Short mmCIF file of C-alpha atoms in Angstrom, two decimals:
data_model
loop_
_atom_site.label_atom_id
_atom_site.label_comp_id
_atom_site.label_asym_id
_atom_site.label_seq_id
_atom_site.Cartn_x
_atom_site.Cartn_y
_atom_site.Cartn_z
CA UNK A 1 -98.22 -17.04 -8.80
CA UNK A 2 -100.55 -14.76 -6.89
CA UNK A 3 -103.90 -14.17 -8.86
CA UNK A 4 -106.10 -11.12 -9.14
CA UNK A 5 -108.45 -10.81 -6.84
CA UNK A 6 -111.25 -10.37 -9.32
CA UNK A 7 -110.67 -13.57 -11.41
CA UNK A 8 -112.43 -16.34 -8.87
CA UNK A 9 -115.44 -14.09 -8.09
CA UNK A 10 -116.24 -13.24 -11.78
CA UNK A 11 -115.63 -16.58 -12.49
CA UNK A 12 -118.18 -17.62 -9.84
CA UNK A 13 -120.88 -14.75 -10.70
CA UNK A 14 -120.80 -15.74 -14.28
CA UNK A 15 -121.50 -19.54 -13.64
CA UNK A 16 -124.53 -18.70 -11.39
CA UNK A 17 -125.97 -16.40 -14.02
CA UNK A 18 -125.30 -18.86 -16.75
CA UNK A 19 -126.76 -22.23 -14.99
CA UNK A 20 -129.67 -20.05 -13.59
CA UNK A 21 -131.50 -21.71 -17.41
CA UNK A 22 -130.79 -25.44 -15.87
CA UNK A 23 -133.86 -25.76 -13.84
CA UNK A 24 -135.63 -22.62 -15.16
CA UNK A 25 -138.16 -25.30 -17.26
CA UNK A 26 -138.53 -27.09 -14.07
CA UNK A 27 -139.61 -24.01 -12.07
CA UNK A 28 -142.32 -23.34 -14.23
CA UNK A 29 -143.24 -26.97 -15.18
CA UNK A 30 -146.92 -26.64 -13.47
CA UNK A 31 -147.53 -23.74 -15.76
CA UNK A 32 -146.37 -25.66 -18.89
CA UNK A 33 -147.90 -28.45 -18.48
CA UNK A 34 -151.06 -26.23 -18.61
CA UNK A 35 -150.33 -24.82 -21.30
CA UNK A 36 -149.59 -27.17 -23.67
CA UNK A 37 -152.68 -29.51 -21.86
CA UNK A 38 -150.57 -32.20 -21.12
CA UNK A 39 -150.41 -35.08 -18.15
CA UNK A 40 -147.69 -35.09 -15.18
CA UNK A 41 -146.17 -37.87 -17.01
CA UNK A 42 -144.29 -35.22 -19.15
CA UNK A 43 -142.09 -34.40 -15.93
CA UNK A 44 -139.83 -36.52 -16.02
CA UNK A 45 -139.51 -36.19 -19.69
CA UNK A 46 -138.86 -32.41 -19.75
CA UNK A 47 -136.34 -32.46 -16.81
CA UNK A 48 -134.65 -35.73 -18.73
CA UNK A 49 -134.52 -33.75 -21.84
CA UNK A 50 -132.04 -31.19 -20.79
CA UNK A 51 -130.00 -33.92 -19.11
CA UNK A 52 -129.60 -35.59 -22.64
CA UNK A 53 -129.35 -32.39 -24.19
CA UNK A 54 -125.98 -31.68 -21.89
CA UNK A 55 -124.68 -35.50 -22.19
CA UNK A 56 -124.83 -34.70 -25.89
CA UNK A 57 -123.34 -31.61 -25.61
CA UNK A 58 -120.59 -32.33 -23.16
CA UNK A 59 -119.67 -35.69 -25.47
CA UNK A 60 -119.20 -33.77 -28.66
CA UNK A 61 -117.57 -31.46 -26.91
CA UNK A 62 -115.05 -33.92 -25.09
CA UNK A 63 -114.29 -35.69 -28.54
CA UNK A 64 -113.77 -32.63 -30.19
CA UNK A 65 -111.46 -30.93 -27.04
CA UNK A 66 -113.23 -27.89 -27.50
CA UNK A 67 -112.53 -27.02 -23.69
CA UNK A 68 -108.50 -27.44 -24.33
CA UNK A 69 -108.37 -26.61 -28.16
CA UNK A 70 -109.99 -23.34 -27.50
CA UNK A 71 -110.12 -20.35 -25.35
CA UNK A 72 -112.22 -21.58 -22.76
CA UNK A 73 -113.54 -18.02 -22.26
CA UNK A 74 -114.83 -17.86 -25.76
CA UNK A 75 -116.55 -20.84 -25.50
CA UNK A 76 -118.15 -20.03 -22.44
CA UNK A 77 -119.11 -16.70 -24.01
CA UNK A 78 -121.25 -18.22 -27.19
CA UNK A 79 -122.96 -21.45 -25.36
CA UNK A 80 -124.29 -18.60 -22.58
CA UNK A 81 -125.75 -16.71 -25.59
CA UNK A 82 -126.87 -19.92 -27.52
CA UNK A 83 -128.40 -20.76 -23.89
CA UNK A 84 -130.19 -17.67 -23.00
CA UNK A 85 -131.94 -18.12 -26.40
CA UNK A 86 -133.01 -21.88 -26.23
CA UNK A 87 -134.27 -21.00 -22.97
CA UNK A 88 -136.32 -18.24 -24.26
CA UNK A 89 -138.03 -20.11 -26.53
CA UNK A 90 -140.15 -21.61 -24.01
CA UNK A 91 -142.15 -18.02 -24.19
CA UNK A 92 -142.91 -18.44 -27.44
CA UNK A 93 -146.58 -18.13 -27.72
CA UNK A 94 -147.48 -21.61 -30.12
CA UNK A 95 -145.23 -23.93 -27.99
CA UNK A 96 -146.14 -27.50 -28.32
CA UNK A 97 -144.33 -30.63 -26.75
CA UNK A 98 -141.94 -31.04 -29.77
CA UNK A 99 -140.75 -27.94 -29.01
CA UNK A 100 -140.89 -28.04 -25.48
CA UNK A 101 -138.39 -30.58 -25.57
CA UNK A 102 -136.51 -29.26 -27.98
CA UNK A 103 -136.09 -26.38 -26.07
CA UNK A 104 -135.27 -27.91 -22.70
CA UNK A 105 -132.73 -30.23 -24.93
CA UNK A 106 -130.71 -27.55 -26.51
CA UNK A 107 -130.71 -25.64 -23.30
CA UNK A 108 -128.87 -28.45 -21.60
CA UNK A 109 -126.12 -29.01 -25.14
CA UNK A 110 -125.34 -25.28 -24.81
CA UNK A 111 -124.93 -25.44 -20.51
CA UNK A 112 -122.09 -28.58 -21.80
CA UNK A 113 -119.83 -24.99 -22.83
CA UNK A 114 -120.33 -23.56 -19.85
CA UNK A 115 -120.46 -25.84 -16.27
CA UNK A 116 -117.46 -28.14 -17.54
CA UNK A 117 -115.69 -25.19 -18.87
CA UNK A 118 -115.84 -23.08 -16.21
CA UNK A 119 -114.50 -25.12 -14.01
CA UNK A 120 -111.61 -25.94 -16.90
CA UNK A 121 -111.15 -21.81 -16.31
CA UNK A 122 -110.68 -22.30 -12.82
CA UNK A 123 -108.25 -25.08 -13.13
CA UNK A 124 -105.94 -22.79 -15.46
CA UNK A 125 -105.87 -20.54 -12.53
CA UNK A 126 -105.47 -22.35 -9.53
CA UNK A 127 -102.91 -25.12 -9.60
CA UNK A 128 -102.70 -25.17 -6.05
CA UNK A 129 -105.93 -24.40 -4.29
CA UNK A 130 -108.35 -26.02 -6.91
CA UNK A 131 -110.64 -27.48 -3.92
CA UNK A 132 -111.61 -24.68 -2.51
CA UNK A 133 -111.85 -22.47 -6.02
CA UNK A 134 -114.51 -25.58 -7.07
CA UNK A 135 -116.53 -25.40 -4.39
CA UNK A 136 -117.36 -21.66 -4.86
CA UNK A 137 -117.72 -22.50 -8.50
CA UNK A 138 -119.96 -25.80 -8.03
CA UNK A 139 -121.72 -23.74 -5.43
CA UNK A 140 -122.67 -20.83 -7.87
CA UNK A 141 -123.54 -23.46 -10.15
CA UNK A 142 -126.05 -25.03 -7.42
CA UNK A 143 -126.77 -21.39 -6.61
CA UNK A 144 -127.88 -20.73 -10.43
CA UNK A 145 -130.20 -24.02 -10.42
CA UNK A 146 -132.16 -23.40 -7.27
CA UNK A 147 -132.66 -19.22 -8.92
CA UNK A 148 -135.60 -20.17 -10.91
CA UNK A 149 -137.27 -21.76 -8.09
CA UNK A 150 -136.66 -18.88 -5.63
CA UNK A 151 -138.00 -16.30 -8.36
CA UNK A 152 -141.44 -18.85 -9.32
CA UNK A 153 -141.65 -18.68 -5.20
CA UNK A 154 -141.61 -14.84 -4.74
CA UNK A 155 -143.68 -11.89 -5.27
CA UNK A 156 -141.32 -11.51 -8.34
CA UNK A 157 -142.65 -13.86 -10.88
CA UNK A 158 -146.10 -12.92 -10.72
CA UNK A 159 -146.59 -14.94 -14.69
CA UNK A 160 -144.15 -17.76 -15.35
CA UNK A 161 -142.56 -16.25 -18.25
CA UNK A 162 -141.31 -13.93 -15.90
CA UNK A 163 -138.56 -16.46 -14.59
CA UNK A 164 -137.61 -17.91 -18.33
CA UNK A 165 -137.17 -13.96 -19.43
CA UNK A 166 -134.94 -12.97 -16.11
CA UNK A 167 -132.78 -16.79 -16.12
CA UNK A 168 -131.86 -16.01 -19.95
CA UNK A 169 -131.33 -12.05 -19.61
CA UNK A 170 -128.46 -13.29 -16.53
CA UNK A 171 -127.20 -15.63 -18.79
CA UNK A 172 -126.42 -13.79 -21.50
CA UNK A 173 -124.99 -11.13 -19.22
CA UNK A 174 -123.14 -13.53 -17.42
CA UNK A 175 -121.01 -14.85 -20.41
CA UNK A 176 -119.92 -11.05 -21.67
CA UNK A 177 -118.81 -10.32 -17.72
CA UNK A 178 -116.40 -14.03 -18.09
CA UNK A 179 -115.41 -13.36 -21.71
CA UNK A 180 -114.41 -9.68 -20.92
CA UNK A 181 -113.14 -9.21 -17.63
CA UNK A 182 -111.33 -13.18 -17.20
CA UNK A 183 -109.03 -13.82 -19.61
CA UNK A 184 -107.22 -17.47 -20.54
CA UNK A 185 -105.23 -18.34 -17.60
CA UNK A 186 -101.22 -18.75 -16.63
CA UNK A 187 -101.94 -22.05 -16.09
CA UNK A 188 -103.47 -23.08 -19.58
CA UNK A 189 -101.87 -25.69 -21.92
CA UNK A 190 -103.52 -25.40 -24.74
CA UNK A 191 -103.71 -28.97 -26.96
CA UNK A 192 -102.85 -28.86 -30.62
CA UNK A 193 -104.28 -31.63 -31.70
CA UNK A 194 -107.26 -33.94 -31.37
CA UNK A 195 -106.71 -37.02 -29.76
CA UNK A 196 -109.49 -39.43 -30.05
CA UNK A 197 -108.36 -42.19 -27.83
CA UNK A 198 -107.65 -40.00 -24.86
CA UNK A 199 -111.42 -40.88 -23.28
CA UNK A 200 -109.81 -44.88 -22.63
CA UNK A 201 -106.53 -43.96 -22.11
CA UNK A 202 -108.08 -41.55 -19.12
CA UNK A 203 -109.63 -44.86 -17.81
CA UNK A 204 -106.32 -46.57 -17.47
CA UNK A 205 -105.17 -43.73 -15.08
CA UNK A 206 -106.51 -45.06 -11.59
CA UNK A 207 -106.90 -42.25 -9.57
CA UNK A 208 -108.51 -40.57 -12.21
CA UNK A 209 -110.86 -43.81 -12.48
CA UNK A 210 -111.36 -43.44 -8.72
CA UNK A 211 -112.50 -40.21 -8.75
CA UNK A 212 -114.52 -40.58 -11.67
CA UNK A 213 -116.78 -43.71 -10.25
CA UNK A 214 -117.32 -41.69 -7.11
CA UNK A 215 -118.70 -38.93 -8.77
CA UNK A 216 -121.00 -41.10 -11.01
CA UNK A 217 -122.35 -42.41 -7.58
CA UNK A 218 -122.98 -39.31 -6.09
CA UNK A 219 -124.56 -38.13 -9.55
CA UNK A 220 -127.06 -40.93 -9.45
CA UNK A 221 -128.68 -40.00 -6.30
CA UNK A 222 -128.17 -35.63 -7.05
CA UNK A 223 -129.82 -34.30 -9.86
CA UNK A 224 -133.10 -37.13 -9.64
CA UNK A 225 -132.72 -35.62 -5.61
CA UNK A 226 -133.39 -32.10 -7.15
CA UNK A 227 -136.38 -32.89 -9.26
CA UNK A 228 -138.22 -34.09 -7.16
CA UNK A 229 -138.13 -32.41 -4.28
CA UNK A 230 -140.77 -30.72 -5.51
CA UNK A 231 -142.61 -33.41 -5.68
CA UNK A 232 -142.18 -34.75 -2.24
CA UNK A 233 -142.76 -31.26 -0.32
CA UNK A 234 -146.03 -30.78 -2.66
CA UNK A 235 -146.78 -34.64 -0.83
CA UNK A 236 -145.45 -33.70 2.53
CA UNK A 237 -148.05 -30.74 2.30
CA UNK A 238 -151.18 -32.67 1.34
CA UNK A 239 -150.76 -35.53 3.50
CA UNK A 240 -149.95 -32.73 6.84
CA UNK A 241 -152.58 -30.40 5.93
CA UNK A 242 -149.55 -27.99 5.77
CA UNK A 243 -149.50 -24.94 4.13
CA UNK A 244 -146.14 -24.90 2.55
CA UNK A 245 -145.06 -22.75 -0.18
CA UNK A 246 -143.44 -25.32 -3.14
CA UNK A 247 -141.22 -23.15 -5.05
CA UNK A 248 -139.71 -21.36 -2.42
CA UNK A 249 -138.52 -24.23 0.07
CA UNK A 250 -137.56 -26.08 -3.40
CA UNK A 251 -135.05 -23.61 -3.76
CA UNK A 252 -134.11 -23.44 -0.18
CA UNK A 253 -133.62 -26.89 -0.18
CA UNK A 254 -130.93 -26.71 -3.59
CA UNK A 255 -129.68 -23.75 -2.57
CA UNK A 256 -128.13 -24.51 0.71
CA UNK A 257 -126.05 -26.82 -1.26
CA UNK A 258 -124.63 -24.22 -2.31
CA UNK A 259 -123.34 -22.90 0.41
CA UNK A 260 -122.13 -26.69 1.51
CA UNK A 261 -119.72 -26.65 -1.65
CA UNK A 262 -118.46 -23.46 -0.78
CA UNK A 263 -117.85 -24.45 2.81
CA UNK A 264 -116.77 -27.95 1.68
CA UNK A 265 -114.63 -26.50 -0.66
CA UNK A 266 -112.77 -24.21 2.58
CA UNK A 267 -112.50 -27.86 4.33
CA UNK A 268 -110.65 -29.43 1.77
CA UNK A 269 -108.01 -27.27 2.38
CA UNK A 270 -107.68 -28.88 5.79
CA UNK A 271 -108.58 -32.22 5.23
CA UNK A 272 -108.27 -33.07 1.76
CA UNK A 273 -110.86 -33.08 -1.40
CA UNK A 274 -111.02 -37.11 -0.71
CA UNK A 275 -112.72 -37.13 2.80
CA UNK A 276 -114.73 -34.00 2.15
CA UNK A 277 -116.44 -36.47 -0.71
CA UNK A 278 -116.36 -39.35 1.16
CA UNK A 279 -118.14 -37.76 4.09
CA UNK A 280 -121.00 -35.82 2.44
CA UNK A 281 -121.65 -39.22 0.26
CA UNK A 282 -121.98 -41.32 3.53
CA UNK A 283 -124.22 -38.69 5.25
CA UNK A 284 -126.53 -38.60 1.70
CA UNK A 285 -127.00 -41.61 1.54
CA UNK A 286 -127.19 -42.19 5.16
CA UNK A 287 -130.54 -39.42 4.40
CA UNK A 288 -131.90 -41.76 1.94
CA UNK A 289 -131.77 -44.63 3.83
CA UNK A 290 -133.96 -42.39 6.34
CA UNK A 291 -136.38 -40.47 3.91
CA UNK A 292 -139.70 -42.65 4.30
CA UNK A 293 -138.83 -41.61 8.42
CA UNK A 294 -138.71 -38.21 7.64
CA UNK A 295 -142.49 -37.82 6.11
CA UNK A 296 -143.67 -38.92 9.26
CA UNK A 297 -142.06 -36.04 11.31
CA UNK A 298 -143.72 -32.43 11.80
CA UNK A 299 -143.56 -29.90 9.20
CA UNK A 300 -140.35 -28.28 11.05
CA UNK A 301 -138.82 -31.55 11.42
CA UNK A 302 -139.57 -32.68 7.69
CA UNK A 303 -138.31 -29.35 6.31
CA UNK A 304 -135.05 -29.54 8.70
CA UNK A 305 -134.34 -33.11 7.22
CA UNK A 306 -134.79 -32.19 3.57
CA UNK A 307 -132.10 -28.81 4.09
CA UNK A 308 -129.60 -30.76 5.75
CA UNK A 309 -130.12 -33.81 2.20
CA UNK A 310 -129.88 -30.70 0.61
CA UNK A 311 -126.53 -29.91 2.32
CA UNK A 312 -125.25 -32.76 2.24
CA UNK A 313 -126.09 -33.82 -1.23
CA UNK A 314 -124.17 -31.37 -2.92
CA UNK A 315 -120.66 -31.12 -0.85
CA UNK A 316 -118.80 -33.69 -2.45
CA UNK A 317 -119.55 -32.45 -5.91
CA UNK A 318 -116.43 -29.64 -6.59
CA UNK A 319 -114.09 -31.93 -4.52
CA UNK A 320 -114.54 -34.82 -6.96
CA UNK A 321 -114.33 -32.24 -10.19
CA UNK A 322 -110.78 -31.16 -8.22
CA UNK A 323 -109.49 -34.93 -7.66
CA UNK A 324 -110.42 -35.52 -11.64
CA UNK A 325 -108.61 -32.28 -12.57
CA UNK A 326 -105.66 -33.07 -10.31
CA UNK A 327 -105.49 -36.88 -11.70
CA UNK A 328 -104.32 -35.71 -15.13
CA UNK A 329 -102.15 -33.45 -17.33
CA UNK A 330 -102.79 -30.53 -17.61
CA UNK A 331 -103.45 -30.32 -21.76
CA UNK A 332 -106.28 -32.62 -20.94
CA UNK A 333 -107.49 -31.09 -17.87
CA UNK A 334 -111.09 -29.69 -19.79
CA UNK A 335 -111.28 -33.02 -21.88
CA UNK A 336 -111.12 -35.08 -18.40
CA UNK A 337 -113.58 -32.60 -16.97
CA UNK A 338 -115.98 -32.48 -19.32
CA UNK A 339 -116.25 -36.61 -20.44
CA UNK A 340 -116.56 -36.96 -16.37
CA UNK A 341 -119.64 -34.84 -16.92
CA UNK A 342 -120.98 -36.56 -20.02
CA UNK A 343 -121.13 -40.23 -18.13
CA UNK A 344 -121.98 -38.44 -14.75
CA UNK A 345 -125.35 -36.91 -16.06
CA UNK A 346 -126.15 -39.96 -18.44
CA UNK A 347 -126.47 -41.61 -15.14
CA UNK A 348 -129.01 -38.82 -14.20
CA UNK A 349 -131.17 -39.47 -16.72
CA UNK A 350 -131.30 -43.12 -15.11
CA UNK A 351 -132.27 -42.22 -11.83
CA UNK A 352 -134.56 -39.81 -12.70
CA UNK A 353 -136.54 -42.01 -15.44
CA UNK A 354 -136.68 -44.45 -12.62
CA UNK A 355 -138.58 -42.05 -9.71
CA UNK A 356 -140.76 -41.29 -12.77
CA UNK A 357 -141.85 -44.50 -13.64
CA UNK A 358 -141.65 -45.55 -9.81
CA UNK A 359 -144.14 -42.13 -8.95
CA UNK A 360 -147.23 -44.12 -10.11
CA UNK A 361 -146.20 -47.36 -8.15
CA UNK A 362 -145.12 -46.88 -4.79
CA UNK A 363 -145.85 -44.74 -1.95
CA UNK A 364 -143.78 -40.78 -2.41
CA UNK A 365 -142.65 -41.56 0.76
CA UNK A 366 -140.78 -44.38 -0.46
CA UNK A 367 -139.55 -43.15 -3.62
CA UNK A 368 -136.39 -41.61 -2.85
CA UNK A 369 -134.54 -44.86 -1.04
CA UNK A 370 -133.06 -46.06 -4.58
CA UNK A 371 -131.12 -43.13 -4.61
CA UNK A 372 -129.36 -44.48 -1.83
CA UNK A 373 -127.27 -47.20 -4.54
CA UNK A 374 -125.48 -43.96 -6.07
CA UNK A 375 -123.73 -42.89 -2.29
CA UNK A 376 -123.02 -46.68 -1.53
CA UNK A 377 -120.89 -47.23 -5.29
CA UNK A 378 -119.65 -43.81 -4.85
CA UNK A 379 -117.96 -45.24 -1.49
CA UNK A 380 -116.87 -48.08 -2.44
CA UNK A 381 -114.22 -46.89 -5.30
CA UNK A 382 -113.55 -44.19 -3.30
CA UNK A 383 -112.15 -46.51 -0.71
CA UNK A 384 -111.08 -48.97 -2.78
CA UNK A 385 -106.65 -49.69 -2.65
CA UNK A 386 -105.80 -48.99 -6.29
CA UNK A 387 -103.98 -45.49 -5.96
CA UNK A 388 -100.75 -46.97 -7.13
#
């Protein structure tokens, strides 16, 4: 069945608007932390918060099979609204940490309606394809998180409520434009019923076990990769004498991955969604191995190596989300989708505790070579025989 032409790029304009709130805390974390007269300890706390808040999210919503009970486009819809205005609340003038984290939390339980469920949209459109229809979708989603960052590191955002104001305005937009213009797809099978055992039973399907324990690899080492960045340019800087501009090469860095799910995504095509992932996990972690190497390079060098992590990082990311999708029936497509998600970004909240509480112990240059277990599980259950 041919599709309109309009359906995938809606589909990927709305998920950029709408995940633009994901890191739009993060952006402005210097500012808040200011604000609210706090230590750098709260970091890891904030960016942990709207981790939880989506694990949360995406596990009620996987129990419930909100994604396949549901028109996915209505969904989408009211968690971009309920989004934009969690993530406004960080303007509000008598903030305090409560409700800082509150904020950050229910940001990340509303972005559970819209990251797993858009690509649940795209699945009811492209049965054959689904690859390369992720990895423009993961790649607007990448897209949307390094926004906030680009905006903080431009003449744009000249106060940081500028970026929380813009991120939720695009959100909210973002989820009319899906509801309106994409409706459910040819494709769909909608489930009648809830089926609470369906989580296990998923488990017992081993391809779909496969491709789940690769992505929880590569989400080990991605999201604490992303969060600090920041941190290690801001080091990179001070140690070189450099004068490097945070923000901006922060969202160079994420946003490149962007384009490598796109062009990962065109790949697959040729060579298959399994040695697309397989390859951009060996090169991450490969980059890991490496990192303490790379602060010791010149600025161009440094900056080079952190892009190419960047690139890297991020490829595998749609393919896995296509060999889940493609591992089960189609009724449980979202539900398979979105518990993937839940135990993907509970193992975020892992890594990224653990570069927090290793920040104040070891060297920044040697913070990031933990990440390198994620890439290394990630390939081994990717490889492993059990297809049968």
């Amino acid at each position: 069945m041919k599709q309109k032409l309009h359906i995938l790029p809606i589909i990927i304009i709305s998920q950029f608007a709408c995940t633009s709130t994901w890191f739009a805390g993060n952006a402005i974390i210097e500012s808040l932390t200011k604000k609210l007269d706090f230590g750098a300890d709260i970091v890891s706390y904030v960016i942990s918060s709207v981790q939880f808040g989506f694990i949360i999210g995406t596990l009620i919503f996987g129990i419930l099979m909100i994604a396949d009970r549901f028109s996915p486009s209505k969904v989408f819809m009211v968690c971009a609204f309920l989004a934009s205005i969690s993530n406004l609340l960080l303007v509000y003038p008598d903030l305090n940490v409560g409700g800082l984290l509150f904020a950050r939390f229910s940001t990340g339980f509303f972005l559970a309606g819209i990251y797993p469920v858009g690509m649940k949209i795209a699945a009811d459109y492209y049965e054959k394809g689904l690859g390369k229809a992720l990895g423009f979708l993961v790649g607007a989603l990448v897209l949307g998180t390094a926004f906030p960052f680009l905006i903080k590191g431009s003449p744009l955002a000249n106060h940081p409520d500028t970026v929380i104001k813009l991120t939720s305005s695009i959100t909210a937009i973002g989820g009319l434009f899906l509801f309106f213009l994409v409706p459910n797809g040819p494709f769909r099978v909608a489930s009648a019923t809830i089926k609470l055992d369906a989580g296990p039973q998923l488990f017992k399907n081993k391809k779909f076990k496969k491709a789940a324990f690769g992505y929880f690899g590569h989400m080990w080492e991605l999201y604490a990769f992303w969060a600090f960045t920041p941190i290690a340019i801001q080091f990179f800087a001070i140690e070189s004498a450099s004068e490097i501009s945070v923000s901006l090469w922060s969202g160079i860095v994420i946003a490149l991955g962007g384009l490598s799910c796109a062009y990962g995504g065109l790949i697959s095509q040729r060579i298959g969604s399994k040695k697309v992932a397989l390859i951009a996990l060996i090169a991450s972690g490969f980059l890991c191995s490496i990192s303490p190497i790379l602060f010791s390079f010149p600025i161009y060098l440094f900056l080079a190596g952190w892009c190419l992590w960047g690139i890297a990082v991020t490829a595998d990311s749609p393919q896995f989300s296509n060999l889940v999708a493609s591992a089960v029936a189609p009724e449980l497509k979202g539900t398979a989708l979105t518990l993937v998600n839940c135990i993907g970004f509970a193992t975020t909240i892992i890594s990224i505790q653990l570069l927090g509480s290793l920040q104040s112990i070891v060297p920044i240059s040697l913070l990031f070579i933990p990440l390198a277990i994620g890439p290394l599980f990630g390939v081994y259950h990717l490889m492993a025989k059990n297809d049968k």
